[in-house]
Short mmCIF file of C-alpha atoms in Angstrom, two decimals:
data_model
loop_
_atom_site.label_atom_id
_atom_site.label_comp_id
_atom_site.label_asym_id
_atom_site.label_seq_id
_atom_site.Cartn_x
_atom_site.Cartn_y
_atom_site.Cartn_z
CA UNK A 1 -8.77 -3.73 -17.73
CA UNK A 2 -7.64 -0.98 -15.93
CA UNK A 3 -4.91 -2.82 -14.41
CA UNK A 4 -3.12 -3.94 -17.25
CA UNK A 5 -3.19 -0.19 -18.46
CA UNK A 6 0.36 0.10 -17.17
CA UNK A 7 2.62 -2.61 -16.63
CA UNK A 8 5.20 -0.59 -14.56
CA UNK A 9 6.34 2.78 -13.87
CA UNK A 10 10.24 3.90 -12.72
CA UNK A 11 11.97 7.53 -12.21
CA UNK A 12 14.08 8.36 -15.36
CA UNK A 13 17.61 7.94 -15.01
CA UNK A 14 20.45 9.56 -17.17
CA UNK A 15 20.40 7.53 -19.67
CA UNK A 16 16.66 6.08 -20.04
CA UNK A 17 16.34 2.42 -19.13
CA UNK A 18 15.23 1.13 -22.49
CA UNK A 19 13.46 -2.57 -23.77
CA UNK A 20 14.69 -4.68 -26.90
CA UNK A 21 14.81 -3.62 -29.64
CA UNK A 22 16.17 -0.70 -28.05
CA UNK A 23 19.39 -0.64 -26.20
CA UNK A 24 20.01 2.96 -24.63
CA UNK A 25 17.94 6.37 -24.60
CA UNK A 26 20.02 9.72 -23.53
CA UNK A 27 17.97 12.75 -23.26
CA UNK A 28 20.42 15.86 -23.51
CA UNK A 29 19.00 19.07 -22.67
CA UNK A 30 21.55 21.78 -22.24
CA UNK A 31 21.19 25.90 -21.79
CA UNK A 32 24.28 26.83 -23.82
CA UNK A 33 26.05 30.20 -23.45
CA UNK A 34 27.19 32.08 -26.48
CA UNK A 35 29.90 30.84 -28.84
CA UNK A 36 33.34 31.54 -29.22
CA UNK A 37 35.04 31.75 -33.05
CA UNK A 38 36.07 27.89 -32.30
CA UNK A 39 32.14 27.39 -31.68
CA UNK A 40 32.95 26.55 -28.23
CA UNK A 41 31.32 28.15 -24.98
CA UNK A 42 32.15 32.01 -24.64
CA UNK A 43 32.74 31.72 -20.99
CA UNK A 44 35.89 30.09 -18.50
CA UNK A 45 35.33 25.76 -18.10
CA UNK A 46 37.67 25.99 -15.28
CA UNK A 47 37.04 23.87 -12.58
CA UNK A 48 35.19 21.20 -14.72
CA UNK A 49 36.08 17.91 -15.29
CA UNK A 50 36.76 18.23 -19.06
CA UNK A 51 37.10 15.20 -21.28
CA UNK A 52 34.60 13.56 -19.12
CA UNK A 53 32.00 16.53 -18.06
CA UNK A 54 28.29 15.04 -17.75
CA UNK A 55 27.51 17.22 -14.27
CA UNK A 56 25.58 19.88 -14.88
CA UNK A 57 27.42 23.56 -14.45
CA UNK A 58 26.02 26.67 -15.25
CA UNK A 59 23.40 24.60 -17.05
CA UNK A 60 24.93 22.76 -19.59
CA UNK A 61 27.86 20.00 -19.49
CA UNK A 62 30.61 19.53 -22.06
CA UNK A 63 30.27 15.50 -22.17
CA UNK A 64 33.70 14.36 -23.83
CA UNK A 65 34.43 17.52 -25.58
CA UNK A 66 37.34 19.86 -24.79
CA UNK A 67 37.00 22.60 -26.36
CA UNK A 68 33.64 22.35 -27.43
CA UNK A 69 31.01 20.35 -26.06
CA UNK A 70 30.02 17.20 -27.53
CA UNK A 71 31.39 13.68 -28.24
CA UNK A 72 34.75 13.22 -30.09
CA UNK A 73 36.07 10.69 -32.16
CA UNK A 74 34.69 6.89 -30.76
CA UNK A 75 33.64 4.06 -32.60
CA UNK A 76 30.63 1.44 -33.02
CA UNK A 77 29.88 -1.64 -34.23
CA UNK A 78 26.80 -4.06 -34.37
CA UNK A 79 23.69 -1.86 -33.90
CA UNK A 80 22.79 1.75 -34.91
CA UNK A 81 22.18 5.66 -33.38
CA UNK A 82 19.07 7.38 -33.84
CA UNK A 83 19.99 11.17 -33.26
CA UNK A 84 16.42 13.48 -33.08
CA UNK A 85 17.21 16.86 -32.06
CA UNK A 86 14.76 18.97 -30.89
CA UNK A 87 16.47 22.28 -30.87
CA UNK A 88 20.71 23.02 -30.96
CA UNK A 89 23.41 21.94 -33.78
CA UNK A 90 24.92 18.93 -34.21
CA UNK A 91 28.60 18.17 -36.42
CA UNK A 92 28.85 15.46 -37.92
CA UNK A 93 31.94 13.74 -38.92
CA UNK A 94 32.86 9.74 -39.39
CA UNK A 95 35.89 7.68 -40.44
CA UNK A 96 34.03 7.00 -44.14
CA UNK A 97 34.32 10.40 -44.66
CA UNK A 98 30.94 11.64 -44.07
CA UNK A 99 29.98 14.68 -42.76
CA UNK A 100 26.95 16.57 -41.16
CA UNK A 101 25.12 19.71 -39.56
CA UNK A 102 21.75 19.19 -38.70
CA UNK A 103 19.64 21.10 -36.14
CA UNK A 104 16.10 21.90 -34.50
CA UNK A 105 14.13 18.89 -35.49
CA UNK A 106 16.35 16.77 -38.37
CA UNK A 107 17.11 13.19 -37.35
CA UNK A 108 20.52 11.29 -38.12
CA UNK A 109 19.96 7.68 -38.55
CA UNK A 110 23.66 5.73 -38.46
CA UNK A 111 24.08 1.93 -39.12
CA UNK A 112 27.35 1.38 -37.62
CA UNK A 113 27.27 -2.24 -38.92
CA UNK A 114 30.48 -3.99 -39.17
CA UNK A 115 31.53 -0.86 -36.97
CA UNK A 116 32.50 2.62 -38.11
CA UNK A 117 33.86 5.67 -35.59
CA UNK A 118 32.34 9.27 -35.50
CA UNK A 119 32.19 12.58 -33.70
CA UNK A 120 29.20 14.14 -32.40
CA UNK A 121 30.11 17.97 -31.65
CA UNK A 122 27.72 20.25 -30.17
CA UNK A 123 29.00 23.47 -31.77
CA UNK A 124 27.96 26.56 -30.43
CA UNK A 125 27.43 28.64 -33.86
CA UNK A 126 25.38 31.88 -32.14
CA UNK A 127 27.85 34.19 -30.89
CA UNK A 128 24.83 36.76 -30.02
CA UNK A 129 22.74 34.65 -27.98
CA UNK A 130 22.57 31.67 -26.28
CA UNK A 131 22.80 27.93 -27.67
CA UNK A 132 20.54 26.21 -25.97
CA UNK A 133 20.29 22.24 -27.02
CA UNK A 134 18.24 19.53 -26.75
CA UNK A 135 18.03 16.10 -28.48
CA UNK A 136 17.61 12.34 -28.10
CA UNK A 137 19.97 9.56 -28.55
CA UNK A 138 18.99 6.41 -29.22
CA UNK A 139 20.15 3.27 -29.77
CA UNK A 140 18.67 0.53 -31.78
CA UNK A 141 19.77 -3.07 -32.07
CA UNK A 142 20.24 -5.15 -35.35
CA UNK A 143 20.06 -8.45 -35.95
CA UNK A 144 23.06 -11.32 -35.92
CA UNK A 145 22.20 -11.49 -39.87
CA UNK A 146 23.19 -7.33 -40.11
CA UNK A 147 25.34 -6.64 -37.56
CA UNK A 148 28.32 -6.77 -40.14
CA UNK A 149 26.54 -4.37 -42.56
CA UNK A 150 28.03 -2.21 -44.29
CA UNK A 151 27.98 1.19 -42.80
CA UNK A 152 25.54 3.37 -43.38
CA UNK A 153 24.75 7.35 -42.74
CA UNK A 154 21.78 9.03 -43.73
CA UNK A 155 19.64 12.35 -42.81
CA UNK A 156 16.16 12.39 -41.93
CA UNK A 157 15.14 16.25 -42.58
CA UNK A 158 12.87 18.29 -40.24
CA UNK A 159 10.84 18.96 -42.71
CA UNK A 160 11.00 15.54 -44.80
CA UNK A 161 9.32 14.31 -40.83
CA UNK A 162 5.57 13.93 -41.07
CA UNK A 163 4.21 16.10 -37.93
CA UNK A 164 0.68 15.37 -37.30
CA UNK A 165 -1.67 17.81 -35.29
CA UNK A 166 -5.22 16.96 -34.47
CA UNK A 167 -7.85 17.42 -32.00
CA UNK A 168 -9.83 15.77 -29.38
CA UNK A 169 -12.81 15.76 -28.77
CA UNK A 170 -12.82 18.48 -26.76
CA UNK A 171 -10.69 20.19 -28.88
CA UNK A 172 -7.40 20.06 -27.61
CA UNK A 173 -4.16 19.60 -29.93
CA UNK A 174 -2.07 16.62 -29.98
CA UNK A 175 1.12 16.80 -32.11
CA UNK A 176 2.88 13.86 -33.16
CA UNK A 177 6.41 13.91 -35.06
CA UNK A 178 6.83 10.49 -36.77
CA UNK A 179 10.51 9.50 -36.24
CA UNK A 180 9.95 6.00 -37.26
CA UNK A 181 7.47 3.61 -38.33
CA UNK A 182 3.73 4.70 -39.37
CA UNK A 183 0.77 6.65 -37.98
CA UNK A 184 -2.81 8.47 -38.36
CA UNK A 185 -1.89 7.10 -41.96
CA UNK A 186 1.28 8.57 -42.55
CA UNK A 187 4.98 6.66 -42.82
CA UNK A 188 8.18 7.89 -41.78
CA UNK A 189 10.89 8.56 -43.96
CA UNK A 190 13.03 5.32 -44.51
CA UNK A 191 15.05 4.33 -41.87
CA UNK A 192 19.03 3.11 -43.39
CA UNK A 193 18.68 0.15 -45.21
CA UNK A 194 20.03 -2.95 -43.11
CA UNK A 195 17.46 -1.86 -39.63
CA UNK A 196 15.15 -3.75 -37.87
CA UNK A 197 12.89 -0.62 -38.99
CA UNK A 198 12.75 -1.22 -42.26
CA UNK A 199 10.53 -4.41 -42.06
CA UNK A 200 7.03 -3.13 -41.01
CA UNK A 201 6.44 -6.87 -39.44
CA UNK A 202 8.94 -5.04 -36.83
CA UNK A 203 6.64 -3.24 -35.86
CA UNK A 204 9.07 -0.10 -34.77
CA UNK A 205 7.94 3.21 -34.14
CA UNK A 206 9.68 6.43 -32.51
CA UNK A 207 7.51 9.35 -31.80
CA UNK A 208 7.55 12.39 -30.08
CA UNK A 209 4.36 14.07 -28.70
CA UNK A 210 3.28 16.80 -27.66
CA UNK A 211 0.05 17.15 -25.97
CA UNK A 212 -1.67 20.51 -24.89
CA UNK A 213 -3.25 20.52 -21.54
CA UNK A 214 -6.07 18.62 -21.10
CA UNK A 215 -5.66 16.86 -24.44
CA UNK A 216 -6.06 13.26 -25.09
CA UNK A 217 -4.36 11.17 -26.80
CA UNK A 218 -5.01 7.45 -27.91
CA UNK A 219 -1.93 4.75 -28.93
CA UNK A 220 -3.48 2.10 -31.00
CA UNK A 221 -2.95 -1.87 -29.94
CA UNK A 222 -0.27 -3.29 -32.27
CA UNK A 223 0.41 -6.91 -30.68
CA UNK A 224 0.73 -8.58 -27.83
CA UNK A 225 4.50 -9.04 -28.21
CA UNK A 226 6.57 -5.44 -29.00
CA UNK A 227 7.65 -3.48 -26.37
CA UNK A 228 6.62 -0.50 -25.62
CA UNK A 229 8.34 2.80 -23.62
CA UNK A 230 6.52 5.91 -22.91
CA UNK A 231 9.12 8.44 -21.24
CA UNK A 232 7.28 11.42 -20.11
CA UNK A 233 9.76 14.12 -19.90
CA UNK A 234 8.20 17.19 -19.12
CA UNK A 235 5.18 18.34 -17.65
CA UNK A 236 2.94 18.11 -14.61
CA UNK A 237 1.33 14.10 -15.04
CA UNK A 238 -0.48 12.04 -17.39
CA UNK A 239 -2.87 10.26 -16.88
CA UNK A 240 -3.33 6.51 -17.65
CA UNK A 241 -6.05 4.10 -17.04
CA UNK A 242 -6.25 5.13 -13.10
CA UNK A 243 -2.92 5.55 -12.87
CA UNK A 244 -1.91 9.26 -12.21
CA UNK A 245 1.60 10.11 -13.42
CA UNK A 246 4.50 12.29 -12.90
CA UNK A 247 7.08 13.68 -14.73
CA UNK A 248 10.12 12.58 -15.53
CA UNK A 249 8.58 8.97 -15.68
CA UNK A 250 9.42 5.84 -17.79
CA UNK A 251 5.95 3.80 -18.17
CA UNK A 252 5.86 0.67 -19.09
CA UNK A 253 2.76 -0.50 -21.15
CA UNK A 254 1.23 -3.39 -23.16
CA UNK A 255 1.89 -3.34 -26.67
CA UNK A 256 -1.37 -5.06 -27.56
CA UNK A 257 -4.31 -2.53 -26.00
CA UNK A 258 -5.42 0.67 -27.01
CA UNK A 259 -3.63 3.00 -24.45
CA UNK A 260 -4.87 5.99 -24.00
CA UNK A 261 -2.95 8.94 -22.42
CA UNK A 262 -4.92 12.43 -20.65
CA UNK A 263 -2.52 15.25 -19.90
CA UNK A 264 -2.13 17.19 -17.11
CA UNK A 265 -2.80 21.04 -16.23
CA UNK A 266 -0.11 21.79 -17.96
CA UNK A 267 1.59 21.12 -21.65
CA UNK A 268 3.48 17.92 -21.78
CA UNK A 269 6.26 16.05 -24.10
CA UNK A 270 7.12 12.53 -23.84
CA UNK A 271 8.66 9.95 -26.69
CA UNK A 272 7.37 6.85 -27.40
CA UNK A 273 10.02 3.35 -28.22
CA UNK A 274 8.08 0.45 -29.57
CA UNK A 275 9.05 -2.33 -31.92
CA UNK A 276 9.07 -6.13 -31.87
CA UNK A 277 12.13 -7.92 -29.49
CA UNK A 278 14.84 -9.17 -32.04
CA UNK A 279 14.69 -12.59 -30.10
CA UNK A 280 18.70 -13.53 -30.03
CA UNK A 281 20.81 -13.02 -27.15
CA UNK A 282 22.76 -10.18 -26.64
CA UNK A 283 26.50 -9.30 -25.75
CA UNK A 284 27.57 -5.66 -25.19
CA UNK A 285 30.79 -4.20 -23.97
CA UNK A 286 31.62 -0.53 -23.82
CA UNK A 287 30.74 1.03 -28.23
CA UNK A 288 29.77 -2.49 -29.32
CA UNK A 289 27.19 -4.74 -29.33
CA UNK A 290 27.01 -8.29 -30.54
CA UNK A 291 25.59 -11.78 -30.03
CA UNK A 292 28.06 -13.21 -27.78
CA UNK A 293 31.24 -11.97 -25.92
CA UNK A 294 34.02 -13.85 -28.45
CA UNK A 295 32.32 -11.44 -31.15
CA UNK A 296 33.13 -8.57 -28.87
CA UNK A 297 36.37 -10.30 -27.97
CA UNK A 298 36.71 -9.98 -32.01
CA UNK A 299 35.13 -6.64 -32.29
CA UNK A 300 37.83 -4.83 -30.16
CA UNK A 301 40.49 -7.01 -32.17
CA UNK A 302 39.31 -5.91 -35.75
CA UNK A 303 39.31 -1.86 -34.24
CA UNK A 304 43.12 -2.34 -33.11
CA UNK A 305 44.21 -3.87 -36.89
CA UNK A 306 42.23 -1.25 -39.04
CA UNK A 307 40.63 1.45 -36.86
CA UNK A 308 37.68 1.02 -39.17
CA UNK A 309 39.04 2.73 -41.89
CA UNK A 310 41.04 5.01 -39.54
CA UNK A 311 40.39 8.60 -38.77
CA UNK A 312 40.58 11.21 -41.98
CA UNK A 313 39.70 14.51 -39.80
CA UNK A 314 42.75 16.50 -38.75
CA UNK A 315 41.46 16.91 -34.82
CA UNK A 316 39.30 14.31 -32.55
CA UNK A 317 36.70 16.77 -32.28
CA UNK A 318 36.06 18.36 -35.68
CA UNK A 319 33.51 21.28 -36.43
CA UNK A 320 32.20 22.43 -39.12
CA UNK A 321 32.44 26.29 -40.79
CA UNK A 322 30.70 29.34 -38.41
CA UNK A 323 27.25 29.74 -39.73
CA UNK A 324 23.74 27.66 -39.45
CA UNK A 325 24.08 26.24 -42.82
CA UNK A 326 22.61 22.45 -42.93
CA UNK A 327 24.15 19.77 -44.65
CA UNK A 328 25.21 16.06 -45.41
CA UNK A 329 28.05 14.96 -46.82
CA UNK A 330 28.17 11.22 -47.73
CA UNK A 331 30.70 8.60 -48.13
CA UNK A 332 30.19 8.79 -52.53
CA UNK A 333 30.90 12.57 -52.65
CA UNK A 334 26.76 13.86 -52.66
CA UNK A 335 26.20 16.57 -50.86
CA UNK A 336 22.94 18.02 -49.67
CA UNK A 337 22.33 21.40 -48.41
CA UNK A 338 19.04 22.61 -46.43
CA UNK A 339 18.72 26.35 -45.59
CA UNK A 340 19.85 27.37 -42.29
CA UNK A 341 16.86 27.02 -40.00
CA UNK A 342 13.59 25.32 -40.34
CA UNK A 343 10.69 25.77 -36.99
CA UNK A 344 9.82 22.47 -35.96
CA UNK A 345 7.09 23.87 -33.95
CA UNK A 346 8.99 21.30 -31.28
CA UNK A 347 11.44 23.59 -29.78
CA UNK A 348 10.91 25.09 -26.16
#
């Protein structure tokens, strides 16, 4: 048995080589000086290569932002972004009109559907102290029958997230924030309402762990056909079957035994992808993804006629006001507001 314990491990690459349903995993981890009054970083970017900065400088990178680091204005269509930040600020803004902050453990979940653009600015809101961020992207695949959905935004809060802490039997804490899909008894919040997460047949679940050192922790069978990612990020090694481990590892394992994982010496985090394959082929090109290439062929023709919906922001790269406040604007005016920090118990 020990054997089919792991079916493959690979080094981690920038972005995380992902299985359907998934299509693309980014882990950003940045150390983030202090902010400037535009919320960008308090120190010269000379000599980088701004607009399209993803070398690390100084410790951090300013991706595709300018003037502050981040993601401008770029559009989507057929499949949606999971956004699960660990610690660090996120704006949202998106050519429906919806708007975001969200920070230190909240979750965006956007259906880009029949396609939609947004911004995804990292703004740098402490002017006293460092900014330091760190988050997942990910990106999971819907269905020919959705990928024309409409639209869709929606907020997972931190602390709406179950987080589950137990103990082994020797004691040792395992923590488990439940992104997606169900565990130990406890759901997830509801994922938008056209994704392949929102049928339980599909089997999709997104967590991240934490185990303390030492600990154990076992990943129930589910069946013999999902796939199913463990990316250890950060630690010393796991342990798996008889398979020793090291960090900054991708492992590869079947979705229909009881896995069970032994940390290292040390503390270690990894995030776990599984759901059932959406069994149709696939056709990507640059933002979109679709069934076959004339749909992307069609996909880029539909964004030149009506930008979906055009742009309403005055700038590519919009921010929201200085502060830590936490909000969602959607498309039908609602607005929610969360106070200004919440301890995920996640955060480095």
């Amino acid at each position: 048995m020990a054997e089919k314990e792991v079916i493959r491990v690979e080094r981690l690459g920038f972005p995380f080589a992902t299985d359907n349903p998934f299509l693309f995993c980014a882990h950003h981890k940045d150390m983030y000086p202090k902010g400037e009054r535009d919320l960008g970083p308090a120190v010269s970017l000379s000599g980088r290569n701004l607009g399209n900065d993803f070398v690390i400088k100084n410790g951090f990178r300013m991706y595709h932002g300018q003037r502050v680091p981040g993601f401008p204005v770029h559009p989507h269509r057929g499949f949606e972004t999971i956004t699960a930040t660990i610690q660090g600020y996120v704006d949202h803004s998106d050519s429906l009109g919806a708007a975001g902050r969200y920070c230190n453990g909240d979750v965006q979940w956007m259906t880009a559907g029949s396609g939609c653009q947004h911004a995804e600015m990292f703004p740098l809101v402490h002017a006293d102290r460092e900014n330091p961020l760190e988050l997942f992207q990910i990106w999971l695949n819907l269905p020919a029958k959705d990928k024309l959905a409409q639209p869709h935004y929606r907020m997972l809060w931190a602390e709406d997230i179950p987080v589950i802490t137990s103990r082994d039997a020797a004691g040792k804490a395992r923590t488990v924030r439940l992104i997606a899909g169900q565990w130990d008894g406890k759901k997830a919040p509801d994922p938008s309402p056209a994704s392949w997460a929102t049928d339980p047949n599909n089997h999709v679940r997104v967590l991240l762990i934490r185990m303390d050192p030492g600990a154990e922790l076992r990943i129930p069978a589910v069946t013999s056909t999902i796939s199913r990612n463990l990316y250890f990020y950060d630690g010393d090694k796991i342990v798996i079957g008889t398979k020793e481990i090291g960090p900054y590892s991708r492992v590869v394992l079947p979705g229909g035994e009881d896995i069970s994982i032994h940390a290292g010496n040390a503390r270690c985090s990894l995030l776990l992808l599984e759901g059932e394959p959406i069994n149709e082929p696939i056709a990507r090109y640059g933002p979109f993804v679709m069934n076959t290439p004339e749909e992307i062929q069609e996909a880029y023709r539909d964004f030149r006629l009506t930008e979906f919906g055009g742009w309403p922001w005055d700038v590519l790269d919009p921010v929201h006001d200085i502060g830590e406040n936490r909000f969602a604007r959607y498309v039908d005016g609602h607005i929610e507001e969360r106070r200004s920090y919440h301890d995920t118990g996640l955060e480095e």
